[in-house]
Amino acid sequence: MAKTDAFLPYFWLTWSDDLLTKNELTALQQFIGIQDWLTTAEKKQLYTSIDITAPPSRDTLVDWKSRIHQTLAQHPRIGSLFDLAFELSGRDSGVQKAQNDFLQLAQTLGLLDGEVLKEFQSPHQTRTSSHETIHRFDIGKMTERLDAETATATQRVKSILSTIPFEYHDDRDIDAYREKVYEWCKLLANEQLGSIAYPKAYGGQDDVASYFAVMEALSYHDLSLVIKFGVQFGLWGMSVQLLGTEKHHQKYLKDIGTLKLPGCFAMTETHHGSNVKGLETTATYDHQSQTFTVHTPHPGAQKEYIGNAAKHGRMATVFAKLLVNGTDYGVNAFVVPLRDAQGQTLPGIAIGDCGPKMGLNGVDNGTIRFDQVVIPKENMLDRFARINDLGGFESDIPSDNRRFFTMLGTLVGGRIGIPRSALSAAKSGLAIAIKYGDTRRQFGPDGGSETPILNYRVHQRRLLIPLAHAYAHHFALSHLTDCFLQRSEEDQQQIEALAAGMKAMTTWFARDALQECREACGGKGYLSENRIDALKNDTEIYTTFEGDNTVLMQLVAKNRLAEFRKKFGEMDASDMIGYVWDKTKTALTEKNPIARRNTTDAHLLDPLFHLQAFRYREHHLLESAAKRLKRLIDDGMDAYDAFNVAQHQMLAVARAFLERVILEQFQAAVSKTKDKKCQAAMENLCKLYALSQIETNKGWYLEADYMEGAKTKAIRKMVNQLCWELRPDAVPLAEAFAIPDALLAAPIATKP
Amino acid sequence: MAKTDAFLPYFWLTWSDDLLTKNELTALQQFIGIQDWLTTAEKKQLYTSIDITAPPSRDTLVDWKSRIHQTLAQHPRIGSLFDLAFELSGRDSGVQKAQNDFLQLAQTLGLLDGEVLKEFQSPHQTRTSSHETIHRFDIGKMTERLDAETATATQRVKSILSTIPFEYHDDRDIDAYREKVYEWCKLLANEQLGSIAYPKAYGGQDDVASYFAVMEALSYHDLSLVIKFGVQFGLWGMSVQLLGTEKHHQKYLKDIGTLKLPGCFAMTETHHGSNVKGLETTATYDHQSQTFTVHTPHPGAQKEYIGNAAKHGRMATVFAKLLVNGTDYGVNAFVVPLRDAQGQTLPGIAIGDCGPKMGLNGVDNGTIRFDQVVIPKENMLDRFARINDLGGFESDIPSDNRRFFTMLGTLVGGRIGIPRSALSAAKSGLAIAIKYGDTRRQFGPDGGSETPILNYRVHQRRLLIPLAHAYAHHFALSHLTDCFLQRSEEDQQQIEALAAGMKAMTTWFARDALQECREACGGKGYLSENRIDALKNDTEIYTTFEGDNTVLMQLVAKNRLAEFRKKFGEMDASDMIGYVWDKTKTALTEKNPIARRNTTDAHLLDPLFHLQAFRYREHHLLESAAKRLKRLIDDGMDAYDAFNVAQHQMLAVARAFLERVILEQFQAAVSKTKDKKCQAAMENLCKLYALSQIETNKGWYLEADYMEGAKTKAIRKMVNQLCWELRPDAVPLAEAFAIPDALLAAPIATKP
C-alpha cells in the first residue's frame, strides 16, 4: 500500500472504459504534475502507468482491479470514488489535502461516483433485474370476461383449429397453400360454421353474434383462412342474403353455406377502389330477351383483387352500372356465373391471377373481365331496385346515390369482422412478444446475471401500451357488435360511421402493434417460424380493404360534422344557453389554472379526468373543424377545395371521436367486471390506455391550453410508472387471450 | 314555375343525400306546417313529396334536378341556397318574407350554402383537381448533386444491374433464390466490385468511398444480393483485413474478393445478440499442439442468423472467448473452416438452416455449432491480441473490455453501409408511391373529373414529408461517410456514435417511409409485383441487425452524456461564464415572448430559426438527462436502475442529437448547391424537413415553453403549405434518385 495507489481506480477506468480517450491520459498527466505531495520519483512512476506508447500489461490491470476489490470488501462503507482512493493510499494525508483536486479530476474524466463504484463491486441484485411475472388474478376468469356471451362459439373454433388437419401449412408454394386453405374452409363448412349467420330455413342458425366470434377466433390461426372464409360466407353469401330476395336465398344460400357453391364479391375495379360509386362495369337490360349483358368497357374497369376469383369461385356478386334504355340507374348488384361445375371458365369471362402478394397468399385473388356476358333477368339482386314487368326501373329509394349507399350499408358487417380479426392478430403478436420478453435476457447490472428484456422501461412502453390498447379495442369492438346486433333503422348511419371508424382504428393499431412486436423480438421476430412475419404481412392489407382507412376516417369526420351542424341547426335559444353553459362549466372545472397544472397522482389516475380530457378534445376539434370549413366556404372557396385544405384536421376529428368511444367502452367494461382481481388489473390497463393517449396527444392539449407542461410531463412519468407496475401482470394478461399453443405456435413463445 | 318549387332543392337534397335521415323529413314537415303563405292545398301537395311511405319516383328526382340546373344556368349570379329557392318560386313574395325561416331550415338540415350549390352546378375545375407535376429544375443536375464524387461507381453498378442476367428472380422458391443471389454475387465479383475496398496488393482498389457507393446503388435492386454481398466482401472480408495481420491478408483476401472463398461473420449467438460481450463460444489455447479448440458449450451458445452459413460459406470469422491456461481473455476472433472445397461440412461443425424469414430469403442464414473444433494457432486474427511464442497472451490494449470494443470499432463501416442501403430502399418505395400518386385518380369535385391522389393534402403529408427526410438522410449519410474516410484516431468514438445513431435513424426512417408507401398505393402496394412487399420485408431486419436500434440509441446517448460531463468537468471559470452567457443569450433571442409566438412566414421559414430550435432541444434534453441521472444516483439509486428509469429520456437525447446533425448537414448541402433551380427545390425540402420535425416534437417545445400554441399551430399550417407547394416537384425530385426502370420495375410506376 502506497500513497500512489490512490490513482489505481482512475488508471483502471482510463484504460478499461471504452468511452475514455487520449484526452483523459493528458488530463491525468496534468493532474499528477501539479500535485505537490508527490515526489518527483513518484510522479515518474505514475507517468509510466499512463504512457500511451507503453500501456500497462493486462496482468497489471487485473492486479489493480483485484486490489480495488479487496479494499472495497474490507471497507464496505466506502461511498465515493475519493473515499476509495483515500483508503487505497493508506489514508495518506497528502491525498486527503488534494480531495478537491480529485473531485475535479473525476468531473474532468466524466466519472459519476455511484456509477463507478458499482463497477468495482461484486455481483448485486437491482430493482430492474429482480422484476418478474406474478399471478395476481385468475387468468381463466379474465378469459371469461373477454369472451363473454359468445364463449361457446369461440371455444369450439379454437378446439377445431387445434386438431391435426389444421396444422400450419407452408405458405411459400402458393398453389398448394391455396388448396390447403380451401380444404380448411370445407372442414369449417362441414362444422356448419360458414352458415351460422344465415336463416335457419337455409341451413343456418340465424346467429350473427356467433359469426363474428368465429371470425375473431379463426384469426388466431392462419389469416388466409379467415379471409377466404369471410369472402365465401360473409361477402358472397351475405351479399346474396342482404341484397337479394327470397328467390335468390332459395336458389343459392344453402349451397353457399356448405361451400358447394364457392363465389366472389366483385366490386372493386382497377380504376375504382375507394370511389366505388364510379364503377364502370355495365349491366345493360334488354327487355325483349329479359336479360342483362354484363360488360367490361376497358381494362381499367376490370374487377381486381377479387378473392376466390383466381381459382375456386363459381359465381360472383358483380357490381355494375345498370343501363335501361340508355338511362344510367347507378350501381346495382347481379349474380354472374364464372365457372362451370368442373371449374372451367365460362364463355365471355376472362380471369387473371393477382399473383404473389405481401401476405394472404392462401387467398386466390384475381381479376375478372366480362365480354358481353348475358345473364337472365332474375340474376339481379333486387331487394333495393328491380326491373318491373314492363321493363321499367323500380325502386323504393328514388335517389341512385342514396340507394347505392343503402346497399353498401347493409354490408356493414364486414367492417365489424375485419377489425375483430385484426385485433386477434395483434393479440397473437403481443402474446408472442410479451412471453419472449419475459424469458429473453440481455445485459444486466455489472457482474450480475442478465435481465429479462421486459424489465427495461422502453421495452415495457413498446409492449405494454399496445397491450392496454388491445384490451381497449376489444371492448370497443364488443360494443360496436352489440350496437350492430341491436340496431334500428334510425341508428344505421351512426353504426356505419362507428364501424368505418373502428375498422380504421383497429387495423391501424394492429399494424403498429405487430411492427413493435417484430422489433421487440429482434432476430427471432424475423424468422417465419415465430409467426410475426405472417401476422404482420397478412394484416397489412386490412388497412386498405373493406375501405381504405384514410377514406373511411373522412367519412367518419363528415358524419360527425353533419351531426354537429344539425345539432346546432336544431338548437333553440334555451339549448344555446345550455351549450354555452356547458362550455363555461368546462372552463371552470377543467380549464382553470389549478386543473391545468394538477399533477397529483389521484387526479392523474382519475377516470373522470381521462374521460373529460378525451371529450374536450373531441368537441373542440369538431367545433373548430366545422367553423374552419364554414369560414373557408363562406369566403368563396370551392367546397371540394375547402375539404382538402382541412383534410388533416378532419382526420383528427374522426380520431378524437373514436378514441373517446374506445375509452368510454373500456371504462364501462371495467366497471361491469365482477371479479375484483381481474377488475384491478383491467383498471390499470384502462388508465394506461387513457394516459398513453393523452401523452400521444399532448401537443394538442398544450396548444389548446387544456394542460400545462408540468402536467404533461407528470403524465409521461405516470405512463412509465404504470408500465412498471403492470409488468408482473403482462404475461397473465396475454395468456388471458387464451390462444392455444397449437395456434400461437411460435417456438419463442411456446417452447420452454 | 310555382311558389312551391322553392322547396325543390331541399327535397332533392333530403332524398338523395346519404347522410340525411327520417329526422330531416320531420323537420321539413314542421317547416311546411308553419308557413302561412302556403295554402292548405299547397301544403298537402308538398307533404306528398316528403312522405317516407311513398317516396317520389326516381324520375321525379331527375326532373327536380334538371329544373334546378336550368334555373342555375339562367341565373348564374345565384349565390345561396335561398336565392335559388327564391328564383325557383318565380321570385314569390311569400318565399321572400320567409327568408329567415328558410335559412333556419338549411341549418336544421345541416346544409352549407357553398357546398350545396356546387352539387347542382356543372362540372368545374377546382384548385385541388388542377394541381400537377411541373419540371422546375434539371433532374440530371439534381442527380449529379446527390451522387457527387462517387457518381462513376454508382453509374457503373446501375448499368450492370440493368442487364439481363440481373432480372429479378422469384423469391418464393428459397433454394433457387439463394443460388441466384450467389450467382449475382459472382458476377459482381467478376466486375471487381467485391474487392474494391481492399488493398491493391490483394487485388483491390483501395477505394472505400466507392465501396459504400456500390452498396448504395446495389440497394436499388434485390436487397438479398446487397446483404449477401455485404456479408462476403464487407463482414467476412473486412474482418480478415481489419482484425487480421499480413499473414491473413496474404492467405485469404484475394480469394475473398473474387468469391473463390465464400465466408461468414459468426458473431451473434442465440443467447447473445445485443450483448455480444457475453458471447459463450470458447477458443481454448493449447501450447503444446499450438492450436485452439473452438467449442459451443450449450445450444444457447450456438452462432445464429449467420449469413452465408446455411449453404455457401467455407470459412468464418468466429468470435469466441479466448481461454489460455484457465484464464478468460475476453472475446477474440478466429478463422474457422466450415466446409471443404466440395461444400461438405467439416468434422465437428454442425450447421442448421434458419429457414424462411420475413425477407432476405436469398441469403442463406444459418446456425453453427462447434464440437471441439481444432484450428492452428495462426488462425487467430491477431491484430489486437496474440499468443506469444511462450504461449502467453499479449496485447497492446490491456483491458479485455476496451480491446473488444476497439475490435468492434474497426468494423464501424458496416454501420455506414446499412443505412445507406436502407435509404436506397426507401427512395425506391417513395419513387414508386409518388409516381403512382401522380397518375392514380380517385374522387373529384362533383361532376368534375377525378383528381390525382397526390393532390390530396393528407396524401402529400404521407409522401412528401418522407421525401424531404430522404434527402435529409442522404446528405447526413454523405457527411458520415466523409467523416469515416477522413477519420483520425481522436475522432473514432465520435464517428462510432454518429454511425450507430445514423444506422438507427435511417433504418427506422426507411421502415416508416415504406409503410406509408405501401398504404399510399392501396391494393396495388400489396401486390408483390410492385416491389413494396420486398422493399419493406427485406429492410425490416435492418432495424435489428448490425446492432438493435434501441440499444444503439442508448450507446449514442451514453456517448453524449460522457461528452457533456467532460465538457463540464473541463470548464474553468471563464468557460462557465461563457456557458451561462450562451444560455442567457438563448433566453433573450429565442425564448423571449416575441420569438415564442412569432408566426410570421419569414420567421417560420428561416433556416436559422430551425437550427436554433433543433439545437435548443438537443442541449436542453441532454442537460436535463444528465442532471436527472446524477440526482437519481446521488440519491442512492443503483446506476443500472437509474439508467433504466431514464431510458426513455436517453433515447430522446440521442434522437435530438441526430436530428440536429441531419438538419445541419442538409442545410450545409443546400448552401453548397450551385445550380440555383436545384437549390430552390432543395431549400423547400429542407424547410419541410425542419418544420415537420418541429411539428413532430411540438409537445416537447410547448412543454419547454420554447414556443406557444399559436406558433406550433402556424407551423402545422406551414407544413401543409410547403407540401402543397412542393407537390409539382414531387415526381422530378423522385426521378432525381435516378433509379433505372429495370430496377424500379414496379408496373404502377414504370408503365404508362
PDB file of N, CA and C in Angstrom, chain B residues 371-394:
ATOM      1  N   ASP B 371     -18.140 -28.521 -32.228  1.00  0.00           N
ATOM      2  CA  ASP B 371     -17.892 -29.589 -31.251  1.00  0.00           C
ATOM      3  C   ASP B 371     -16.378 -29.848 -31.209  1.00  0.00           C
ATOM      4  N   GLN B 372     -15.696 -29.130 -30.299  1.00  0.00           N
ATOM      5  CA  GLN B 372     -14.245 -29.304 -30.114  1.00  0.00           C
ATOM      6  C   GLN B 372     -13.502 -29.244 -31.452  1.00  0.00           C
ATOM      7  N   VAL B 373     -13.698 -28.158 -32.159  1.00  0.00           N
ATOM      8  CA  VAL B 373     -13.054 -27.993 -33.464  1.00  0.00           C
ATOM      9  C   VAL B 373     -11.657 -27.404 -33.277  1.00  0.00           C
ATOM     10  N   VAL B 374     -10.661 -28.115 -33.763  1.00  0.00           N
ATOM     11  CA  VAL B 374      -9.269 -27.699 -33.564  1.00  0.00           C
ATOM     12  C   VAL B 374      -8.781 -26.887 -34.771  1.00  0.00           C
ATOM     13  N   ILE B 375      -8.224 -25.704 -34.485  1.00  0.00           N
ATOM     14  CA  ILE B 375      -7.667 -24.874 -35.568  1.00  0.00           C
ATOM     15  C   ILE B 375      -6.237 -24.481 -35.182  1.00  0.00           C
ATOM     16  N   PRO B 376      -5.374 -24.263 -36.182  1.00  0.00           N
ATOM     17  CA  PRO B 376      -3.986 -23.901 -35.863  1.00  0.00           C
ATOM     18  C   PRO B 376      -3.883 -22.499 -35.259  1.00  0.00           C
ATOM     19  N   LYS B 377      -2.805 -22.294 -34.552  1.00  0.00           N
ATOM     20  CA  LYS B 377      -2.564 -21.026 -33.858  1.00  0.00           C
ATOM     21  C   LYS B 377      -2.662 -19.819 -34.786  1.00  0.00           C
ATOM     22  N   GLU B 378      -2.163 -19.986 -36.018  1.00  0.00           N
ATOM     23  CA  GLU B 378      -2.140 -18.818 -36.916  1.00  0.00           C
ATOM     24  C   GLU B 378      -3.542 -18.360 -37.345  1.00  0.00           C
ATOM     25  N   ASN B 379      -4.543 -19.138 -37.006  1.00  0.00           N
ATOM     26  CA  ASN B 379      -5.908 -18.735 -37.388  1.00  0.00           C
ATOM     27  C   ASN B 379      -6.508 -17.681 -36.470  1.00  0.00           C
ATOM     28  N   MET B 380      -5.804 -17.334 -35.418  1.00  0.00           N
ATOM     29  CA  MET B 380      -6.293 -16.223 -34.600  1.00  0.00           C
ATOM     30  C   MET B 380      -6.045 -14.927 -35.358  1.00  0.00           C
ATOM     31  N   LEU B 381      -7.095 -14.107 -35.480  1.00  0.00           N
ATOM     32  CA  LEU B 381      -6.936 -12.799 -36.130  1.00  0.00           C
ATOM     33  C   LEU B 381      -6.282 -11.895 -35.084  1.00  0.00           C
ATOM     34  N   ASP B 382      -5.009 -11.636 -35.301  1.00  0.00           N
ATOM     35  CA  ASP B 382      -4.182 -11.189 -34.180  1.00  0.00           C
ATOM     36  C   ASP B 382      -3.676  -9.756 -34.269  1.00  0.00           C
ATOM     37  N   ARG B 383      -4.462  -8.918 -34.885  1.00  0.00           N
ATOM     38  CA  ARG B 383      -4.017  -7.526 -34.935  1.00  0.00           C
ATOM     39  C   ARG B 383      -4.024  -6.886 -33.543  1.00  0.00           C
ATOM     40  N   PHE B 384      -5.012  -7.197 -32.743  1.00  0.00           N
ATOM     41  CA  PHE B 384      -5.136  -6.517 -31.452  1.00  0.00           C
ATOM     42  C   PHE B 384      -4.685  -7.361 -30.258  1.00  0.00           C
ATOM     43  N   ALA B 385      -4.540  -8.681 -30.474  1.00  0.00           N
ATOM     44  CA  ALA B 385      -4.092  -9.530 -29.370  1.00  0.00           C
ATOM     45  C   ALA B 385      -3.536 -10.817 -29.975  1.00  0.00           C
ATOM     46  N   ARG B 386      -2.590 -11.417 -29.285  1.00  0.00           N
ATOM     47  CA  ARG B 386      -1.988 -12.629 -29.841  1.00  0.00           C
ATOM     48  C   ARG B 386      -1.425 -13.504 -28.731  1.00  0.00           C
ATOM     49  N   ILE B 387      -1.105 -14.741 -29.108  1.00  0.00           N
ATOM     50  CA  ILE B 387      -0.409 -15.650 -28.204  1.00  0.00           C
ATOM     51  C   ILE B 387       1.076 -15.573 -28.584  1.00  0.00           C
ATOM     52  N   ASN B 388       1.926 -15.273 -27.625  1.00  0.00           N
ATOM     53  CA  ASN B 388       3.339 -15.154 -27.986  1.00  0.00           C
ATOM     54  C   ASN B 388       4.014 -16.527 -28.025  1.00  0.00           C
ATOM     55  N   ASP B 389       5.280 -16.516 -28.343  1.00  0.00           N
ATOM     56  CA  ASP B 389       5.975 -17.794 -28.548  1.00  0.00           C
ATOM     57  C   ASP B 389       6.040 -18.638 -27.290  1.00  0.00           C
ATOM     58  N   LEU B 390       5.887 -17.969 -26.141  1.00  0.00           N
ATOM     59  CA  LEU B 390       5.921 -18.729 -24.878  1.00  0.00           C
ATOM     60  C   LEU B 390       4.545 -19.274 -24.519  1.00  0.00           C
ATOM     61  N   GLY B 391       3.575 -18.966 -25.366  1.00  0.00           N
ATOM     62  CA  GLY B 391       2.230 -19.438 -25.065  1.00  0.00           C
ATOM     63  C   GLY B 391       1.471 -18.471 -24.160  1.00  0.00           C
ATOM     64  N   GLY B 392       1.988 -17.252 -24.019  1.00  0.00           N
ATOM     65  CA  GLY B 392       1.325 -16.254 -23.174  1.00  0.00           C
ATOM     66  C   GLY B 392       0.488 -15.305 -24.022  1.00  0.00           C
ATOM     67  N   PHE B 393      -0.470 -14.679 -23.367  1.00  0.00           N
ATOM     68  CA  PHE B 393      -1.341 -13.726 -24.050  1.00  0.00           C
ATOM     69  C   PHE B 393      -0.657 -12.376 -24.125  1.00  0.00           C
ATOM     70  N   GLU B 394      -0.817 -11.689 -25.241  1.00  0.00           N
ATOM     71  CA  GLU B 394      -0.168 -10.399 -25.453  1.00  0.00           C
ATOM     72  C   GLU B 394      -1.106  -9.444 -26.165  1.00  0.00           C
TER      73      GLU B 394
END
